[in-house]
Coordinates of C-alpha atoms in Angstrom, one line a residue:
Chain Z
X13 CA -54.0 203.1 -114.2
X14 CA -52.7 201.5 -111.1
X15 CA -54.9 198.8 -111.2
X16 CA -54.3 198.2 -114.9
X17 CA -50.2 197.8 -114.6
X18 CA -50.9 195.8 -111.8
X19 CA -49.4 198.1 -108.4
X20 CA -51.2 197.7 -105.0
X21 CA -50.3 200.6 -103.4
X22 CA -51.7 199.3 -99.8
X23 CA -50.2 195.6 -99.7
X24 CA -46.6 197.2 -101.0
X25 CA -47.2 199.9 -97.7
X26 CA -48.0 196.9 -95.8
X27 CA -44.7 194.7 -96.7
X28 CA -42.5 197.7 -96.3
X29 CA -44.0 198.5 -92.3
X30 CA -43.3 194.7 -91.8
X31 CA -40.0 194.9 -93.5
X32 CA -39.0 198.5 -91.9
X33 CA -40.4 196.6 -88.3
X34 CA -38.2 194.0 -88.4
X35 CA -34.7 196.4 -89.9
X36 CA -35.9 198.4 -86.7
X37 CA -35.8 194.8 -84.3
X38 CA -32.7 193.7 -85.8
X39 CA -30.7 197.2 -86.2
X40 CA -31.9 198.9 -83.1
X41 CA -29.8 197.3 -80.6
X42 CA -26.7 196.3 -82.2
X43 CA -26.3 199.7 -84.4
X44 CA -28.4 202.0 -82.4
X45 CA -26.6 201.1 -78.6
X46 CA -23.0 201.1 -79.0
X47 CA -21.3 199.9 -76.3
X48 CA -18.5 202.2 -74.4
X49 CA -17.7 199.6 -71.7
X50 CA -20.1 199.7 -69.7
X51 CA -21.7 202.7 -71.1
X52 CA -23.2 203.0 -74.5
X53 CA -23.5 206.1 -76.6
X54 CA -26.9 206.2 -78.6
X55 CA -26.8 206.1 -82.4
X56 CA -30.7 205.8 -83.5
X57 CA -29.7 208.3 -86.7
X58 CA -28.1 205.3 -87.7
X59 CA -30.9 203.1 -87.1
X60 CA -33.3 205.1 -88.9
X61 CA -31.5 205.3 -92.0
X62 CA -31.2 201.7 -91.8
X63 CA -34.9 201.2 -91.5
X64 CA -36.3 203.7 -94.0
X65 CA -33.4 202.4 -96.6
X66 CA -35.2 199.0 -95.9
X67 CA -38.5 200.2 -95.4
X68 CA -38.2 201.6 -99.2
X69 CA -36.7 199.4 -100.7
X70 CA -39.4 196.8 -100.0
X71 CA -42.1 199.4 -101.1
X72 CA -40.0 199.1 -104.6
X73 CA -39.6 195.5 -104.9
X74 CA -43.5 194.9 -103.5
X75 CA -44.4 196.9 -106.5
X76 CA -42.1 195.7 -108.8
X77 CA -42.9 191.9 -107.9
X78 CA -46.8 193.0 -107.9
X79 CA -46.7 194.3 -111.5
X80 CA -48.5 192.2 -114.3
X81 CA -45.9 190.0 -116.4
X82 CA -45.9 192.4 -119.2
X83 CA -45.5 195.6 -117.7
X84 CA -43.0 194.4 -115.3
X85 CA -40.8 193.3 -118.7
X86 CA -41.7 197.0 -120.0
X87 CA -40.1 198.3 -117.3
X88 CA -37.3 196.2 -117.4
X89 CA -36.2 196.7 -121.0
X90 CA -36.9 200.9 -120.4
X91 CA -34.6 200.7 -117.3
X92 CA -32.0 198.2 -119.5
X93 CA -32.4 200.0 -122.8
X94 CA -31.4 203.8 -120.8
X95 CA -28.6 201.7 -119.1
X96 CA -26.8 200.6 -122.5
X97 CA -27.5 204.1 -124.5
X98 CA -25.4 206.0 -122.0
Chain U
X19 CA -10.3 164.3 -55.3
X20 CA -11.6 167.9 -54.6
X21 CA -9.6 168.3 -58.1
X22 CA -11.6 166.0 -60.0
X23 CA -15.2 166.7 -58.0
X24 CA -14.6 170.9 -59.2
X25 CA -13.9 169.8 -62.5
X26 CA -16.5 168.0 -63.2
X27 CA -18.5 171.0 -62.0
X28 CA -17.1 172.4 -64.4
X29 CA -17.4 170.5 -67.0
X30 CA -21.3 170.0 -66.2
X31 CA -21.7 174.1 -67.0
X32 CA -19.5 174.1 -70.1
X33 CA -21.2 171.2 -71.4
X34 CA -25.1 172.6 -70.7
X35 CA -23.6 175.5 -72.4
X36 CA -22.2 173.6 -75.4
X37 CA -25.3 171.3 -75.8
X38 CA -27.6 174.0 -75.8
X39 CA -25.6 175.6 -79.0
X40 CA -25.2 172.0 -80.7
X41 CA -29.0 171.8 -81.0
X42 CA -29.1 174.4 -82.9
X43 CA -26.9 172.8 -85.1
X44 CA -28.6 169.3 -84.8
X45 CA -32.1 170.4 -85.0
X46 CA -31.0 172.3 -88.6
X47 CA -29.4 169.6 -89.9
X48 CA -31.8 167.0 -89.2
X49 CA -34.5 169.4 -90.8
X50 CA -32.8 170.3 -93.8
X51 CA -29.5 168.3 -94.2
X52 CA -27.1 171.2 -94.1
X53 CA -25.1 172.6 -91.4
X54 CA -26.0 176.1 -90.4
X55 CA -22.7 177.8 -90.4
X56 CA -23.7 181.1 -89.0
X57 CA -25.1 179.5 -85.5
X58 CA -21.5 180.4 -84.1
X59 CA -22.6 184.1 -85.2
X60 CA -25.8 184.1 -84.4
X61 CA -24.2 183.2 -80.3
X62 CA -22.2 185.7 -80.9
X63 CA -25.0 188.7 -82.0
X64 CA -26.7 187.4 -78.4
X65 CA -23.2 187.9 -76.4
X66 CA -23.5 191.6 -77.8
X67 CA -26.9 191.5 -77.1
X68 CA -26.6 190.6 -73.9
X69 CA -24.3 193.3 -73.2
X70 CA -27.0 196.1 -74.6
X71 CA -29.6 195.0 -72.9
X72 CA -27.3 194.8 -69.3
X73 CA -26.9 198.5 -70.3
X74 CA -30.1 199.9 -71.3
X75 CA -31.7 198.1 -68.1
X76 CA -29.0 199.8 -65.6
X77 CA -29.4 203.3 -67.8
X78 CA -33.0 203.7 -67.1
X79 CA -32.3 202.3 -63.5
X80 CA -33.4 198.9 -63.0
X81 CA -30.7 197.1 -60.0
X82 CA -32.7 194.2 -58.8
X83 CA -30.7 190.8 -60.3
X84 CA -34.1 189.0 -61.0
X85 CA -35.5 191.6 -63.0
X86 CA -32.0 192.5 -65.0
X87 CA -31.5 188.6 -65.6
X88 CA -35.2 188.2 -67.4
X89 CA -35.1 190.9 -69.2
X90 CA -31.7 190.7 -70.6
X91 CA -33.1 186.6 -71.5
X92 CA -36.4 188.1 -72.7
X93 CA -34.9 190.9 -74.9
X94 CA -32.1 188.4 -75.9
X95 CA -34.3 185.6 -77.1
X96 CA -36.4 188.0 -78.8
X97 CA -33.8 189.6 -81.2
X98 CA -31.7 186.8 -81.3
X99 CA -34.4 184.5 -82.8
X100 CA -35.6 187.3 -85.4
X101 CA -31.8 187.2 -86.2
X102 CA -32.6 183.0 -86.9
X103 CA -35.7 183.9 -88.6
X104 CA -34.3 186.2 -91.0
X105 CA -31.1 184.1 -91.4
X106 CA -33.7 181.5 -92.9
X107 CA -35.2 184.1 -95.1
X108 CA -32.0 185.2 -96.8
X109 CA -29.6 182.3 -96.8
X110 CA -31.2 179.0 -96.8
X111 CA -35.1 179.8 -98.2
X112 CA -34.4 181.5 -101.8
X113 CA -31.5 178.5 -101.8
X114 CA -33.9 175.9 -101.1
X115 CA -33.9 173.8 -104.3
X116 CA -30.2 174.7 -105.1
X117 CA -27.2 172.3 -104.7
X118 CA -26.5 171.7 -101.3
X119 CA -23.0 173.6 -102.6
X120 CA -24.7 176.6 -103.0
X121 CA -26.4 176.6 -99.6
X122 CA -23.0 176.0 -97.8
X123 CA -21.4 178.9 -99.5
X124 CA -24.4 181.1 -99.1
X125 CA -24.2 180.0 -94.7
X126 CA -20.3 180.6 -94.7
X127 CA -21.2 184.4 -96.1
X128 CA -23.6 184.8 -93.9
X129 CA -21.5 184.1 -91.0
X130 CA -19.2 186.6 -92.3
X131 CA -21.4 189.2 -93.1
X132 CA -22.6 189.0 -89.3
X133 CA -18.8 188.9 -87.9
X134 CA -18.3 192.1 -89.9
X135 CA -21.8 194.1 -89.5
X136 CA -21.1 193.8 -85.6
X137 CA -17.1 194.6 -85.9
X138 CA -18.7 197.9 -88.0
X139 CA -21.4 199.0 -85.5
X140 CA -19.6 197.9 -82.2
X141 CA -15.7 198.2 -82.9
X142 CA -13.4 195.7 -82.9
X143 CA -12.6 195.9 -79.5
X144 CA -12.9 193.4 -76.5
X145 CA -16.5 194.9 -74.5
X146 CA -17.6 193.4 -71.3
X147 CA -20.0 193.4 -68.9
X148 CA -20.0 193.8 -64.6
X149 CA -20.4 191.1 -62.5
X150 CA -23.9 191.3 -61.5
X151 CA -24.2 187.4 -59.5
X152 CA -21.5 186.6 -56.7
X153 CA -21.1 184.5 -54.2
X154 CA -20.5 180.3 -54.1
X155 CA -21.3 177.6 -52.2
X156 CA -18.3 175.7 -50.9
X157 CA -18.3 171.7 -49.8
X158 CA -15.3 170.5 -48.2
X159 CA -14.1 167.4 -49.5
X160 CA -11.0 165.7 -47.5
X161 CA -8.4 168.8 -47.4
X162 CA -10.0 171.4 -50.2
X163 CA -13.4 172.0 -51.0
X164 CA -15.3 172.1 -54.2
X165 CA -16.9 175.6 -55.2
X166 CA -19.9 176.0 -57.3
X167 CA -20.6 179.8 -57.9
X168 CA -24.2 181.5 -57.7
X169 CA -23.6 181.7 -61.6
X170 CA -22.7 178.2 -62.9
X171 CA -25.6 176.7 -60.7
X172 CA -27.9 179.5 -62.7
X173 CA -26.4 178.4 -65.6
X174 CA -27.0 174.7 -65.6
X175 CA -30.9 175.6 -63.9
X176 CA -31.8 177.6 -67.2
X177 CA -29.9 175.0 -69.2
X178 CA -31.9 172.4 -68.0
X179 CA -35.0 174.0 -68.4
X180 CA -34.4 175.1 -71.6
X181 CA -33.8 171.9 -72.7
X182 CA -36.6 170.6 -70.8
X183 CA -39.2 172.5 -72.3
X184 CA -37.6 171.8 -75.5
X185 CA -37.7 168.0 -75.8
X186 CA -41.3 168.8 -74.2
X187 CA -41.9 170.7 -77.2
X188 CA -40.6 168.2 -79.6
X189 CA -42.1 165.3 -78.2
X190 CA -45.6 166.5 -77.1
X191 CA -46.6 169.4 -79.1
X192 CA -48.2 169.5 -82.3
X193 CA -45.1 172.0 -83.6
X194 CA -42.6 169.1 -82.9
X195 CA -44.8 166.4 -84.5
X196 CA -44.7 168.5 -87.1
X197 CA -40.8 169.2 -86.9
X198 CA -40.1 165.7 -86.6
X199 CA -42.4 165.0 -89.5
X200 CA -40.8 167.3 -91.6
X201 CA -37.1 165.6 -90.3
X202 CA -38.3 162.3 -91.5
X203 CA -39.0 163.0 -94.9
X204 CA -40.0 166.8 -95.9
X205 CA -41.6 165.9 -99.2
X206 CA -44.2 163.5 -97.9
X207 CA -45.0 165.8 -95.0
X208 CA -45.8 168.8 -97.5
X209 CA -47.9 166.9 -99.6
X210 CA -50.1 166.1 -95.8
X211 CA -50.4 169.5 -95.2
X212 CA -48.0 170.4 -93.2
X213 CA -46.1 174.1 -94.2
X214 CA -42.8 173.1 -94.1
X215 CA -41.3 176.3 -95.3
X216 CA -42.9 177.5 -91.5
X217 CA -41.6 174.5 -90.1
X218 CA -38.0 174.9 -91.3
X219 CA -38.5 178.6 -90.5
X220 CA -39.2 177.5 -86.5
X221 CA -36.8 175.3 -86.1
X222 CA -34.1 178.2 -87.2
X223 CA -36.0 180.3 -84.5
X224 CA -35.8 177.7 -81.9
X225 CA -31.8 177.4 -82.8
X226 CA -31.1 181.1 -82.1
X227 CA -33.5 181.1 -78.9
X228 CA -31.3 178.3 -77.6
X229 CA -28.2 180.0 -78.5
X230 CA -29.5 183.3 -77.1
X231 CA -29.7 181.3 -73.8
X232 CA -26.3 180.5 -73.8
X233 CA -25.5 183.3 -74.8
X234 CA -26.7 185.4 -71.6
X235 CA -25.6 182.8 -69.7
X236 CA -22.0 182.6 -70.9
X237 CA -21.5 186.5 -70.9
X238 CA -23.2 187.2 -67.6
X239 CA -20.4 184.3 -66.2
X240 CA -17.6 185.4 -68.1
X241 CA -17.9 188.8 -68.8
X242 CA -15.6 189.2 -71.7
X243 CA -16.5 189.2 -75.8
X244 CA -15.5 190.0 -79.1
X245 CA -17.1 189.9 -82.3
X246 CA -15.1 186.7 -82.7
X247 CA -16.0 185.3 -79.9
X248 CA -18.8 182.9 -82.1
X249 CA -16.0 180.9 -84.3
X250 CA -14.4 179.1 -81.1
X251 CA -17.8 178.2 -79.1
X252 CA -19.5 177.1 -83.0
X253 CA -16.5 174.3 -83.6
X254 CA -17.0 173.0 -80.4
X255 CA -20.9 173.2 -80.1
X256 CA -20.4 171.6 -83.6
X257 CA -18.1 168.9 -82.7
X258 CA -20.6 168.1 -79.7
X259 CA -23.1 167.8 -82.1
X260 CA -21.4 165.8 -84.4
X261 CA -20.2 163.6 -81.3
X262 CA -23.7 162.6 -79.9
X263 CA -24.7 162.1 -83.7
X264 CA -25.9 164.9 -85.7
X265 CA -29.9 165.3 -86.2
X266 CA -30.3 163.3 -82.7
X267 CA -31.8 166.3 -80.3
X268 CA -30.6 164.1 -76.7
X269 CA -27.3 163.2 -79.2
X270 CA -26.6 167.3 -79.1
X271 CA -27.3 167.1 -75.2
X272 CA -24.7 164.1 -74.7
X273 CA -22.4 165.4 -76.7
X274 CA -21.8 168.7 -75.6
X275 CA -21.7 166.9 -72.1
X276 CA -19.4 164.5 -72.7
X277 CA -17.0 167.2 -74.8
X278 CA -17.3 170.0 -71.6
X279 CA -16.4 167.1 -68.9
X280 CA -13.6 165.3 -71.2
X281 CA -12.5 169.1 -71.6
X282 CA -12.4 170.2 -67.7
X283 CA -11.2 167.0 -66.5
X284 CA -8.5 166.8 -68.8
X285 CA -7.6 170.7 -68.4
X286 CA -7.5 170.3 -64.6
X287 CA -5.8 166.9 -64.4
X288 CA -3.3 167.1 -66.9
X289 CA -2.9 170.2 -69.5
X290 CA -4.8 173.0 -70.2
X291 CA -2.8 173.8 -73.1
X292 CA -3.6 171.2 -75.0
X293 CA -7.4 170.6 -73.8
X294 CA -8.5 171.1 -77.3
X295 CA -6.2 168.6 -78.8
X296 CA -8.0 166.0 -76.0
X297 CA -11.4 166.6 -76.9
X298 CA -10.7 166.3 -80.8
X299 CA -8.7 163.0 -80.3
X300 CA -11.7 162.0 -78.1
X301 CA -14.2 163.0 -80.9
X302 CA -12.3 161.5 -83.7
X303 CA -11.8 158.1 -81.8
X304 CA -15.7 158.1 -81.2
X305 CA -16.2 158.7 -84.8
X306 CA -13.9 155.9 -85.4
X307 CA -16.1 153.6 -83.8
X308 CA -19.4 154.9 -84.6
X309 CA -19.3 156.6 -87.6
X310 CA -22.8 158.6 -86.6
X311 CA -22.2 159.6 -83.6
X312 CA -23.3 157.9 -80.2
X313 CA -27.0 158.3 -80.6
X314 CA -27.3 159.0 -84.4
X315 CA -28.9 156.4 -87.1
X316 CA -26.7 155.6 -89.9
X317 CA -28.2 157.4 -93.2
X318 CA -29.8 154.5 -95.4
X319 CA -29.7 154.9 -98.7
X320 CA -33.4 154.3 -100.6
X321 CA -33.5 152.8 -103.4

């Protein structure tokens, strides 16, 4: 089925470690160490939201992007179609 | 005299630091034609950097100088230049065959989005860090002496260096024939082979690593930041840019030299209030007379 609609599960895993990597490089240090003058207080909770809200929602647009022209448009009008009815 | 031989000590450290910023600004616009509005920022991020890594080292221990100053550079340059890569990625890339409007509105946001995600993670409040280098040397010059701290004569080493290996890199590497290829006309140097969308990509990297440089080197010497602090040091690393001619890499280095010694000199001499109002006059006089700054090319229009 997977193969049909188009979805690599393994490359979209792949883009969202890189992704999630690089949320980590970027958001570790400047959300995760919070400076207290010359002390910091540690916040990786933060972080780690960050990353796996990243991390996600790569895996979800690598999909999405991944999916063959058509099913990608079914999808869209499903999603669009719910949206106006309620 | 001692007056005039310590400000220009001065000025040599504040303009190594400004030049090193301004090619950031020069090398971006030479690439792409637009100014990069969140280098100021992306200084700023490093200050805060900076001040994280000074931390973490001293939390798990580490006292030597030599070992705290290369780390805090290594860790610095590191994060800083993702911030340039990723910069690239959002704000200029998915822009890329937009008006060059669109691509100036989309650098202002980015600069504010960074101003405000550090203001939300580290607080508005001034941080700093401890002085970790002190000492000078002194020369005695008639009655006074000039001083030249452990730290400005650090600071004008890596800045050197850094620029150094820089113009080594441009000039004598395959990356910078490849960089300046892709300055002189990007189209042309696709259609050769060369990925330009990597090119462009490096040359935001090699922006942020030269502002991470500063960066340590600023807030190890001065000690005091805010998330603000990249809005004043972007103008003038900008103006210095724009006064040695904008896309010209030794242009940056001039200009920022010629803008931190006009500044100093006139700040010790005769005002420091009004220091800023000196180096502007300076730079709009220059641009008066040369229109592209001292070492740029006038644009030619083709035909």
């Amino acid at each position: 089925m997977s193969q049909a609609v188009g979805i690599n599960f393994k490359k979209s895993s792949i883009d969202a470690l890189i992704a999630g990597f690089m949320a980590l490089v970027l958001f570790g240090p400047i959300v995760g160490v919070v400076l207290d003058g010359y002390n910091f207080n540690a916040e990786f909770g933060k972080v780690a939201w960050m990353v796996a809200i990243v991390a996600a929602g790569r895996f979800v647009m690598s999909c999405f992007f991944r999916l063959k022209k058509a099913w990608r448009w079914h999808f869209v009008t499903r999603i669009t179609m719910k949206g106006w009815r309620y | 005299m001692d007056i005039v031989l310590q400000q220009l000590v001065n000025g040599l450290t504040l303009g190594s630091v400004y030049g090193l910023i301004a090619i950031g600004y020069t090398m971006v616009y030479g690439i792409i034609g637009m100014i990069n509005f969140a280098h100021g920022d992306v200084y700023m991020v490093s200050a805060y950097i900076t001040a994280i890594a000074l931390a973490l080292l001293t939390f798990f221990g580490i006292e030597s100088f030599p070992i705290i100053l290369v780390g805090t550079l290594f860790l610095t340059v590191a994060v800083t230049g993702a911030y340039g890569w990723v910069i690239e990625r959002i704000a200029y890339r998915p822009l890329r065959s937009s008006s060059r409007l669109s691509v100036l509105i989309s650098a202002i946001g980015m600069s504010l989005i960074l101003q405000n995600y550090v203001q939300l993670s580290q607080g508005a409040n001034q941080q700093g860090v401890p002085t970790l280098l002190t000492g000078a040397l002194r020369f005695h010059v008639g009655d006074g002496f000039v001083q030249i701290t452990y730290m400005k004569l650090l600071i004008l080493f890596i800045s050197i260096l850094g620029m150094g290996v820089l113009t080594y890199v441009i000039q004598k590497t395959k990356l910078g024939r490849m960089c300046r290829a892709t300055q002189q006309d990007r189209k042309m140097a696709s259609i050769l082979g060369i990925d330009t969308d990597k090119v462009i990509s490096t040359v935001f990297v090699i922006g942020a690593v030269m502002a991470a440089l500063a960066g340590v080197l600023v807030t190890l010497d001065y000690g005091a930041f805010d998330f603000y602090v990249g809005f004043i040091i972007g103008i003038k690393a900008f103006t210095a840019a724009v006064l040695g001619g904008i896309g010209s890499l030794p242009g940056a280095m001039l200009g920022g030299l010629i803008l931190g010694l006009s500044e100093a000199l006139f700040a010790g001499l005769i005002s420091s209030d009004y220091k800023d109002v000196f180096s502007f006059s300076l730079l709009v006089l220059i641009l008066i007379v040369r229109p592209s700054g001292l070492l740029g090319k006038p644009e030619v229009e083709k035909v």
